[in-house]
Short mmCIF file of C-alpha atoms in Angstrom, two decimals:
data_model
loop_
_atom_site.label_atom_id
_atom_site.label_comp_id
_atom_site.label_asym_id
_atom_site.label_seq_id
_atom_site.Cartn_x
_atom_site.Cartn_y
_atom_site.Cartn_z
CA MET A 1 10.65 39.75 15.47
CA ALA A 2 14.33 38.74 15.35
CA TRP A 3 14.30 38.14 19.11
CA LEU A 4 11.17 35.98 18.82
CA HIS A 5 12.59 34.03 15.89
CA LEU A 6 15.83 33.35 17.77
CA TRP A 7 14.48 32.09 21.05
CA LEU A 8 11.59 30.11 19.67
CA GLY A 9 14.05 28.48 17.29
CA LEU A 10 16.44 27.58 20.09
CA ALA A 11 13.59 26.19 22.20
CA SER A 12 12.13 23.91 19.51
CA GLY A 13 15.18 23.21 17.31
CA ILE A 14 16.05 19.66 18.41
CA ILE A 15 12.45 18.50 18.14
CA VAL A 16 12.07 20.06 14.70
CA VAL A 17 15.22 18.26 13.51
CA ILE A 18 13.94 14.86 14.72
CA VAL A 19 10.45 15.31 13.34
CA SER A 20 11.78 16.55 9.99
CA LEU A 21 14.34 13.77 9.51
CA THR A 22 11.87 11.02 10.42
CA GLY A 23 9.34 12.64 8.07
CA CYS A 24 11.89 12.57 5.23
CA ILE A 25 12.31 8.82 5.65
CA TYR A 26 8.63 8.07 6.12
CA VAL A 27 7.55 9.86 2.93
CA PHE A 28 8.89 7.01 0.77
CA GLU A 29 7.81 4.14 3.02
CA ASN A 30 5.62 2.48 0.39
CA GLU A 31 8.17 2.85 -2.40
CA ILE A 32 10.96 1.39 -0.25
CA LYS A 33 8.81 -1.52 0.88
CA ASP A 34 7.77 -2.23 -2.71
CA PHE A 35 11.45 -2.48 -3.57
CA ILE A 36 12.66 -4.70 -0.74
CA GLU A 37 9.59 -6.84 0.07
CA ASP A 38 9.17 -9.14 -2.89
CA TRP A 39 6.34 -11.10 -1.29
CA ARG A 40 4.09 -8.12 -1.90
CA PHE A 41 3.98 -8.92 -5.60
CA VAL A 42 2.98 -11.83 -7.84
CA LYS A 43 3.15 -12.63 -11.54
CA PRO A 44 0.02 -11.29 -13.30
CA GLN A 45 -2.25 -13.96 -14.77
CA LYS A 46 -5.27 -14.00 -17.03
CA GLU A 47 -7.36 -15.84 -14.45
CA ALA A 48 -9.65 -13.97 -12.07
CA PHE A 49 -8.74 -13.44 -8.43
CA LEU A 50 -10.03 -15.90 -5.86
CA LEU A 51 -12.99 -14.63 -3.85
CA PRO A 52 -12.63 -13.35 -0.26
CA SER A 53 -14.34 -16.47 1.12
CA GLN A 54 -11.78 -18.69 -0.62
CA LEU A 55 -8.78 -16.72 0.57
CA VAL A 56 -10.10 -16.51 4.13
CA SER A 57 -10.74 -20.26 4.18
CA ILE A 58 -7.10 -20.92 3.26
CA ALA A 59 -5.70 -18.27 5.60
CA ASP A 60 -7.80 -19.43 8.57
CA LYS A 61 -6.30 -22.90 8.26
CA LYS A 62 -2.86 -21.36 8.31
CA MET A 63 -3.70 -19.20 11.33
CA LYS A 64 -5.59 -22.08 13.04
CA ASP A 65 -7.70 -20.57 15.85
CA LYS A 66 -7.84 -16.97 14.61
CA LYS A 67 -10.57 -15.36 12.53
CA ALA A 68 -9.92 -12.99 9.67
CA THR A 69 -11.05 -9.37 10.00
CA SER A 70 -10.42 -8.13 6.45
CA VAL A 71 -9.38 -9.02 2.92
CA THR A 72 -7.65 -6.60 0.56
CA PHE A 73 -6.99 -6.90 -3.16
CA GLY A 74 -4.58 -4.73 -5.07
CA THR A 75 -3.69 -4.59 -8.77
CA LYS A 76 -3.04 -7.64 -10.94
CA ASP A 77 0.60 -7.89 -9.86
CA GLU A 78 0.02 -7.36 -6.11
CA ALA A 79 -0.47 -9.96 -3.42
CA ALA A 80 -3.83 -10.12 -1.67
CA ILE A 81 -3.75 -9.71 2.08
CA VAL A 82 -5.96 -11.38 4.68
CA GLY A 83 -5.81 -9.32 7.86
CA TYR A 84 -6.17 -10.49 11.44
CA PHE A 85 -6.31 -8.63 14.71
CA VAL A 86 -5.78 -10.31 18.05
CA GLU A 87 -6.89 -7.99 20.79
CA LYS A 88 -4.75 -7.57 23.85
CA LYS A 89 -6.49 -8.95 26.90
CA GLU A 90 -7.24 -6.61 29.72
CA GLU A 91 -5.47 -7.36 32.99
CA GLY A 92 -7.38 -10.07 34.83
CA GLU A 93 -9.37 -11.15 31.77
CA ARG A 94 -9.21 -14.85 31.00
CA GLY A 95 -10.09 -16.79 27.93
CA GLY A 96 -12.25 -19.85 28.45
CA PRO A 97 -12.46 -22.98 26.30
CA GLY A 98 -12.78 -22.16 22.63
CA GLU A 99 -11.70 -18.58 23.21
CA LYS A 100 -8.03 -19.06 22.49
CA GLY A 101 -6.97 -16.67 19.75
CA GLU A 102 -10.47 -15.19 19.61
CA GLN A 103 -10.37 -12.81 22.48
CA LYS A 104 -13.16 -10.45 23.32
CA ARG A 105 -13.29 -7.63 20.80
CA GLY A 106 -14.26 -4.08 21.62
CA GLU A 107 -16.06 -1.68 19.41
CA ARG A 108 -14.53 -1.94 15.93
CA LYS A 109 -13.58 1.35 14.36
CA LYS A 110 -13.72 1.48 10.59
CA ASP A 111 -12.40 4.98 10.02
CA LEU A 112 -9.03 5.17 8.32
CA ALA A 113 -6.27 7.09 10.04
CA GLN A 114 -6.61 10.28 8.04
CA ASN A 115 -10.36 10.02 8.60
CA ASN A 116 -10.07 10.38 12.36
CA GLU A 117 -10.94 14.03 12.93
CA LYS A 118 -9.82 13.91 16.53
CA ALA A 119 -6.39 12.73 15.56
CA LYS A 120 -6.49 9.67 17.80
CA SER A 121 -5.68 7.11 15.19
CA GLU A 122 -2.63 6.27 13.16
CA LEU A 123 -0.94 8.80 10.92
CA LYS A 124 -0.97 6.30 8.10
CA PRO A 125 -4.31 4.98 6.83
CA GLN A 126 -5.09 1.35 7.60
CA GLY A 127 -6.11 -1.21 5.06
CA LYS A 128 -4.32 0.43 2.20
CA PRO A 129 -2.71 -1.52 -0.62
CA GLY A 130 0.70 -2.70 0.46
CA GLU A 131 -0.12 -2.71 4.16
CA LYS A 132 -3.68 -3.72 3.86
CA GLY A 133 -6.51 -5.04 5.90
CA LYS A 134 -5.16 -5.18 9.39
CA GLY A 135 -8.57 -5.35 10.92
CA LYS A 136 -10.57 -3.36 13.41
CA GLU A 137 -10.08 -3.45 17.12
CA LYS A 138 -10.51 -1.99 20.54
CA LYS A 139 -8.61 1.18 21.26
CA GLY A 140 -6.73 1.73 24.46
CA LYS A 141 -5.26 4.75 26.17
CA GLY A 142 -4.85 7.69 23.84
CA GLY A 143 -6.99 6.02 21.15
CA ARG A 144 -4.20 3.64 20.16
CA ARG A 145 -4.89 0.11 19.02
CA GLN A 146 -4.12 -2.51 21.66
CA GLY A 147 -3.21 -5.90 20.29
CA THR A 148 -1.43 -7.71 17.50
CA PHE A 149 -1.91 -7.19 13.76
CA ILE A 150 -1.22 -10.08 11.42
CA SER A 151 -1.09 -9.74 7.62
CA VAL A 152 -1.13 -12.93 5.56
CA TYR A 153 0.19 -12.16 2.07
CA MET A 154 -1.31 -14.51 -0.51
CA ASN A 155 -1.24 -15.15 -4.21
CA PRO A 156 -4.70 -13.91 -5.26
CA TYR A 157 -4.82 -16.39 -8.17
CA THR A 158 -3.80 -19.59 -6.35
CA GLY A 159 -4.23 -18.86 -2.63
CA GLU A 160 -0.56 -19.67 -1.90
CA VAL A 161 0.65 -18.09 1.34
CA LEU A 162 3.63 -15.90 0.47
CA ASN A 163 4.44 -14.40 3.84
CA VAL A 164 3.00 -13.78 7.29
CA LYS A 165 3.86 -10.45 8.89
CA THR A 166 3.05 -9.76 12.53
CA PHE A 167 3.07 -6.38 14.13
CA SER A 168 2.61 -5.44 17.77
CA ARG A 169 3.54 -2.06 19.19
CA GLY A 170 4.89 -3.55 22.35
CA ASP A 171 7.29 -5.95 20.65
CA SER A 172 10.10 -4.74 18.41
CA PRO A 173 8.23 -2.66 15.81
CA ASP A 174 9.64 -2.71 12.30
CA PHE A 175 11.88 0.06 11.01
CA PHE A 176 9.14 2.28 9.56
CA ARG A 177 6.95 1.88 12.64
CA TRP A 178 9.95 2.94 14.73
CA ILE A 179 10.43 5.95 12.45
CA LEU A 180 6.73 6.83 12.77
CA ASN A 181 6.91 6.57 16.57
CA GLY A 182 9.77 9.06 16.55
CA HIS A 183 7.95 11.33 14.12
CA ARG A 184 4.81 11.46 16.18
CA ALA A 185 6.01 11.16 19.77
CA LEU A 186 9.83 11.28 19.88
CA TRP A 187 9.80 7.60 20.94
CA LEU A 188 8.15 8.60 24.19
CA PRO A 189 4.77 7.31 25.44
CA TYR A 190 2.19 8.83 23.12
CA ASP A 191 0.33 10.73 25.83
CA ILE A 192 3.63 12.50 26.64
CA GLY A 193 5.42 12.72 23.29
CA ARG A 194 2.50 13.70 21.07
CA PRO A 195 1.72 17.01 22.88
CA ILE A 196 5.45 17.87 22.90
CA VAL A 197 5.66 17.35 19.13
CA GLY A 198 2.42 19.28 18.65
CA VAL A 199 3.70 22.32 20.57
CA ALA A 200 7.01 22.24 18.69
CA VAL A 201 5.23 22.13 15.33
CA LEU A 202 2.98 24.98 16.42
CA ILE A 203 6.09 26.99 17.30
CA PHE A 204 7.53 26.06 13.91
CA VAL A 205 4.54 27.67 12.19
CA VAL A 206 5.31 30.89 14.06
CA LEU A 207 8.98 30.55 13.02
CA LEU A 208 7.96 30.28 9.37
CA ILE A 209 5.98 33.49 9.60
CA SER A 210 8.67 35.40 11.50
CA GLY A 211 11.29 34.00 9.14
CA ILE A 212 9.53 35.50 6.13
CA VAL A 213 9.33 38.84 7.92
CA LEU A 214 13.09 38.76 8.56
CA TRP A 215 13.85 37.55 5.05
CA TRP A 216 11.86 40.31 3.35
CA PRO A 217 14.28 42.62 1.50
CA THR A 218 14.50 46.11 2.98
CA LYS A 219 14.92 47.51 -0.53
CA TRP A 220 14.10 45.80 -3.79
CA ILE A 221 17.40 46.54 -5.44
CA LYS A 222 19.66 44.01 -7.18
CA SER A 223 22.36 43.74 -4.49
CA ILE A 224 19.83 43.06 -1.71
CA ILE A 225 17.62 40.84 -3.85
CA ASP A 226 20.61 38.64 -4.76
CA LYS A 227 21.28 38.08 -1.05
CA SER A 228 17.66 37.01 -0.54
CA PHE A 229 17.36 34.64 -3.50
CA LYS A 230 20.87 33.36 -4.16
CA ILE A 231 23.58 31.56 -2.17
CA LYS A 232 27.12 32.90 -2.60
CA TRP A 233 28.89 29.53 -2.59
CA ASP A 234 32.38 31.01 -2.96
CA ALA A 235 32.07 33.17 0.15
CA SER A 236 33.25 32.38 3.68
CA PHE A 237 31.65 29.58 5.71
CA LYS A 238 29.67 32.04 7.80
CA ARG A 239 28.26 33.73 4.73
CA VAL A 240 27.36 30.41 3.03
CA ASN A 241 25.72 29.15 6.23
CA TYR A 242 23.70 32.37 6.54
CA ASP A 243 22.63 32.20 2.90
CA MET A 244 21.57 28.55 3.27
CA HIS A 245 19.40 29.43 6.25
CA ASN A 246 17.95 32.50 4.57
CA VAL A 247 17.48 31.32 0.98
CA PHE A 248 16.56 27.65 1.53
CA GLY A 249 14.16 28.76 4.25
CA PHE A 250 12.39 31.05 1.82
CA TYR A 251 12.08 28.52 -1.02
CA SER A 252 10.71 25.78 1.26
CA CYS A 253 8.51 28.00 3.42
CA ILE A 254 5.19 27.50 1.60
CA PHE A 255 5.58 23.70 1.45
CA LEU A 256 6.62 23.48 5.09
CA PHE A 257 3.63 25.59 6.06
CA PHE A 258 1.20 23.06 4.52
CA ILE A 259 3.10 20.12 6.01
CA ALA A 260 3.02 21.68 9.48
CA VAL A 261 -0.61 22.79 9.31
CA THR A 262 -1.84 19.34 8.22
CA GLY A 263 0.36 17.62 10.80
CA LEU A 264 -1.23 19.62 13.62
CA VAL A 265 -4.57 18.00 12.78
CA TRP A 266 -3.30 14.83 14.54
CA SER A 267 -1.90 16.74 17.51
CA PHE A 268 -4.77 18.94 18.66
CA GLY A 269 -8.50 18.45 18.39
CA TRP A 270 -9.11 22.21 18.59
CA TRP A 271 -6.79 22.72 15.61
CA SER A 272 -8.61 20.07 13.60
CA LYS A 273 -11.97 21.68 14.29
CA SER A 274 -10.65 25.19 13.63
CA LEU A 275 -9.08 24.18 10.31
CA TYR A 276 -12.35 22.62 9.15
CA TRP A 277 -14.25 25.70 10.31
CA VAL A 278 -12.00 27.95 8.22
CA THR A 279 -12.10 25.78 5.06
CA SER A 280 -15.87 25.32 5.30
CA GLY A 281 -16.64 29.01 5.73
CA GLY A 282 -17.78 28.70 9.35
CA LYS A 283 -19.40 25.24 9.45
CA PRO A 284 -18.59 22.98 12.40
CA LEU A 285 -16.89 19.63 11.89
CA THR A 286 -19.37 16.75 12.05
CA GLU A 287 -18.07 14.43 14.72
CA ASN A 288 -20.03 11.22 14.51
CA ARG A 289 -17.99 8.76 16.54
CA GLU A 290 -20.53 5.97 16.08
CA SER A 291 -19.78 3.25 13.56
CA PRO A 292 -22.56 2.25 11.15
CA LYS A 293 -24.75 -0.58 12.47
CA SER A 294 -26.30 -3.55 10.74
CA ASP A 295 -29.96 -4.43 11.34
CA THR A 296 -30.07 -6.84 14.28
CA THR A 297 -33.82 -7.50 14.26
CA ASN A 298 -33.46 -10.51 11.99
CA VAL A 299 -30.07 -11.83 12.88
CA LYS A 300 -28.64 -14.83 11.08
CA GLU A 301 -25.17 -16.25 11.27
CA PHE A 302 -22.90 -14.24 9.04
CA ASN A 303 -22.00 -16.00 5.79
CA ILE A 304 -18.68 -14.88 4.41
CA THR A 305 -19.89 -15.43 0.87
CA THR A 306 -21.80 -12.19 1.44
CA ALA A 307 -18.41 -10.41 1.30
CA ASP A 308 -17.90 -12.04 -2.11
CA LYS A 309 -21.02 -10.29 -3.40
CA VAL A 310 -19.84 -6.94 -2.06
CA LEU A 311 -16.47 -7.33 -3.77
CA LEU A 312 -17.96 -8.37 -7.11
CA ASN A 313 -20.39 -5.43 -7.09
CA LEU A 314 -17.62 -2.94 -6.27
CA ARG A 315 -15.34 -4.35 -8.94
CA LYS A 316 -18.09 -3.97 -11.49
CA GLU A 317 -18.60 -0.35 -10.51
CA ASN A 318 -14.86 0.41 -10.24
CA PRO A 319 -12.99 -1.60 -12.87
CA GLN A 320 -9.94 0.70 -12.70
CA ALA A 321 -9.59 0.67 -8.92
CA ALA A 322 -6.04 0.31 -7.55
CA GLY A 323 -7.32 -1.66 -4.57
CA ILE A 324 -10.39 -2.78 -2.65
CA MET A 325 -10.57 -3.71 1.02
CA ILE A 326 -13.46 -5.64 2.54
CA SER A 327 -13.82 -5.81 6.31
CA ILE A 328 -15.39 -8.91 7.82
CA PRO A 329 -17.97 -8.33 10.60
CA GLY A 330 -17.17 -9.75 13.99
CA LYS A 331 -20.52 -9.05 15.68
CA PRO A 332 -24.15 -9.07 14.48
CA ALA A 333 -24.33 -5.26 14.58
CA ASP A 334 -21.13 -4.76 12.59
CA PRO A 335 -21.57 -3.84 8.92
CA ILE A 336 -19.43 -5.02 6.06
CA GLY A 337 -17.01 -2.18 5.41
CA ALA A 338 -15.53 -1.52 2.00
CA PHE A 339 -12.81 0.87 0.83
CA VAL A 340 -12.16 1.49 -2.87
CA TYR A 341 -8.78 3.02 -3.61
CA LYS A 342 -8.64 4.94 -6.89
CA GLN A 343 -4.84 5.32 -6.99
CA LYS A 344 -1.95 3.36 -5.59
CA HIS A 345 -0.47 4.89 -2.43
CA THR A 346 -3.02 7.72 -2.56
CA PHE A 347 -5.96 7.85 -0.17
CA TYR A 348 -7.82 11.15 -0.36
CA ASN A 349 -9.99 10.14 -3.33
CA MET A 350 -10.99 6.73 -2.04
CA ASP A 351 -14.66 5.75 -1.63
CA ARG A 352 -15.82 4.33 1.67
CA TYR A 353 -18.93 2.22 2.09
CA SER A 354 -20.78 0.34 4.82
CA PHE A 355 -23.28 -2.44 4.05
CA ASP A 356 -25.76 -4.32 6.23
CA GLN A 357 -24.26 -7.76 6.65
CA GLN A 358 -27.59 -9.48 6.00
CA SER A 359 -29.40 -7.43 3.36
CA LEU A 360 -26.33 -5.72 1.80
CA LYS A 361 -28.22 -2.45 1.98
CA GLU A 362 -25.83 0.49 2.05
CA ILE A 363 -25.69 2.25 5.42
CA SER A 364 -24.86 5.93 5.32
CA ILE A 365 -23.29 7.86 8.17
CA LYS A 366 -22.67 11.58 8.19
CA THR A 367 -18.95 12.29 8.46
CA PRO A 368 -16.55 14.08 6.09
CA PHE A 369 -15.07 10.69 5.19
CA SER A 370 -18.05 8.55 4.30
CA GLY A 371 -19.35 7.81 0.82
CA LYS A 372 -17.83 8.67 -2.53
CA TYR A 373 -15.12 11.26 -2.80
CA ILE A 374 -16.61 12.78 -5.92
CA GLU A 375 -19.88 13.44 -4.05
CA ALA A 376 -18.26 15.15 -1.07
CA ASN A 377 -18.40 18.93 -0.63
CA ILE A 378 -15.26 21.09 -0.84
CA PRO A 379 -14.40 21.24 2.90
CA ASP A 380 -14.89 17.49 3.24
CA LYS A 381 -12.64 16.91 0.22
CA ILE A 382 -9.99 19.13 1.78
CA ARG A 383 -10.22 17.17 5.02
CA ARG A 384 -9.86 13.90 3.13
CA MET A 385 -6.72 15.30 1.51
CA ASN A 386 -5.10 16.03 4.86
CA TYR A 387 -2.84 12.94 4.99
CA ASP A 388 -1.91 13.10 1.31
CA ILE A 389 -1.02 16.81 1.59
CA HIS A 390 1.08 16.06 4.65
CA VAL A 391 3.20 13.46 2.82
CA GLY A 392 2.99 15.13 -0.61
CA SER A 393 1.22 12.21 -2.31
CA VAL A 394 -1.63 14.48 -3.32
CA LEU A 395 0.68 15.48 -6.24
CA GLY A 396 1.90 11.94 -6.84
CA LEU A 397 5.59 11.12 -6.88
CA THR A 398 6.47 14.76 -7.65
CA GLY A 399 4.69 15.86 -4.50
CA LYS A 400 6.54 13.26 -2.44
CA ILE A 401 9.88 14.47 -3.75
CA ILE A 402 8.92 18.06 -2.85
CA ALA A 403 7.83 16.95 0.63
CA PHE A 404 11.10 15.04 1.07
CA LEU A 405 13.29 18.01 0.04
CA ALA A 406 11.23 20.48 2.12
CA SER A 407 11.52 18.24 5.19
CA LEU A 408 15.27 17.90 4.62
CA ILE A 409 15.60 21.67 4.50
CA SER A 410 13.38 21.90 7.62
CA ALA A 411 15.85 19.65 9.45
CA SER A 412 18.75 21.91 8.40
CA LEU A 413 17.15 25.22 9.45
CA PRO A 414 17.60 24.80 13.23
CA ILE A 415 21.20 23.72 12.63
CA THR A 416 22.16 26.62 10.34
CA GLY A 417 20.24 29.01 12.58
CA PHE A 418 22.10 27.77 15.65
CA ILE A 419 25.45 28.22 13.86
CA ILE A 420 24.47 31.80 12.99
CA TRP A 421 23.62 32.51 16.64
CA TRP A 422 26.71 30.72 17.97
CA GLY A 423 28.97 32.65 15.61
CA LYS A 424 27.77 35.92 17.09
CA GLN A 425 28.60 34.89 20.65
CA LYS A 426 31.96 35.56 22.26
CA PHE A 427 32.07 32.86 24.89
CA GLY A 428 35.24 32.93 27.04
CA LYS A 429 36.67 35.99 25.33
CA LYS A 430 37.69 38.82 27.63
CA LYS A 431 36.92 42.32 26.56
CA PRO A 432 40.13 44.35 25.96
CA ALA A 433 40.97 46.63 28.85
CA ALA A 434 40.05 50.24 28.20
CA LYS A 435 43.00 52.57 27.79
CA PRO A 436 43.28 55.16 30.60
CA LYS A 437 42.27 58.57 29.49
CA VAL A 438 44.97 61.21 29.79
CA ALA A 439 43.61 64.60 30.63
CA SER A 440 45.08 67.34 28.46
CA LYS A 441 46.57 70.29 30.38
CA ALA A 442 45.24 73.68 29.48
CA ILE A 443 47.81 76.39 28.82
CA PRO A 444 46.90 79.39 30.92
CA ALA A 445 46.73 82.74 29.16
CA PRO A 446 49.11 85.42 30.49
CA LYS A 447 47.56 87.83 32.87
CA LEU A 448 47.64 91.39 31.58
CA LYS A 449 48.04 94.05 34.23
CA ASN A 450 47.00 97.27 32.45
CA PRO A 451 45.66 98.62 29.16
CA ALA A 452 49.17 99.65 28.02
CA GLU A 453 50.41 96.06 28.25
CA GLN A 454 47.31 94.88 26.38
CA GLU A 455 48.09 97.27 23.54
CA ILE A 456 51.73 96.09 23.37
CA THR A 457 50.62 92.44 23.37
CA ALA A 458 48.17 93.09 20.63
#
């Protein structure tokens, strides 16, 4: 077990350090952005918010030839966001007259990131308060979105445009997107980096198990128990380093196990299915990749005021909601999507709806992520929690702090482990020459000639 722990640790150590450190930073993305991006907030007023149709009308004039794909409202002190998505043209595709800024759109996926059971979408959910309503779009190689996201931050009371934020993966991503790219793919192309990270995390799970085996006290007596649970800070550097690896590894093990297990859901489809199979008691994961469809037998031009009705109905049903996102259909078959967030920066307990764009009849689709959270069965609730468990937000701010500290310890384990291994090596040191053995000379016994001499000698 020690041999396995050593060599697996050496093989995956650098990757574990990178993934852990980027994870530490990413945990508090929303809190950091709330602190430094003042355009995300407005002064609360007694007046009601403007309706989606009103905000879209103002934003469309600002964006000229682009069409909005979503509108998201937060709490009374948060800016509303009108989202746009400009799809990247395929090579050789040309836009004719009137097509500028309204390029051909592929099939529009409405699942949030943590809702993608095949782990082909973003780690972070889309359309959430604070980074809301970026729209739906065609997915390219590896299931990644191809195109430009534009978020227009607006005062929900007056319609004033506060800021326009553009994001495209190919052009200078912002700091947290850069951190996420390192966390998920080591800043390599996703089809190369993601499997590497996945294998390293899988190895890390084995390291956690073997580490507990090695940590386990041989005897449960005070002197041995103290070495397993306490760090002797006044000891030598080698002893302190060993204790940090041994003790910190034990205390963080259970948290790191859940972080690693939930992270693997985005790396391997077989892991995602297996995890659901285990939590559901042997039931297969329902993989309905089709988006809900509106009735196209009686098609009329979509009227955006229909989205106003959806928002008003959801607000009436969810007066305490932390945020509501409404997606705007781009094609006759597209439904109106709606996401109701129960808590700020928490996504597992959100409710997800799809409505026919003409009749507003709710369209149900069988996946673990559709409908109301409270009505979901236990395995579906666990699957919805996957992202929030991974970043610790399932326990609120306390959980995020735990996830941050656990990830920080995770980054230190390969380093302290390497120092332990390195300290045991004797590189460049010559073994002392063995001293020549000197054979001892035996003293021969005197030869006795006859019995008389023997008697005298005696």
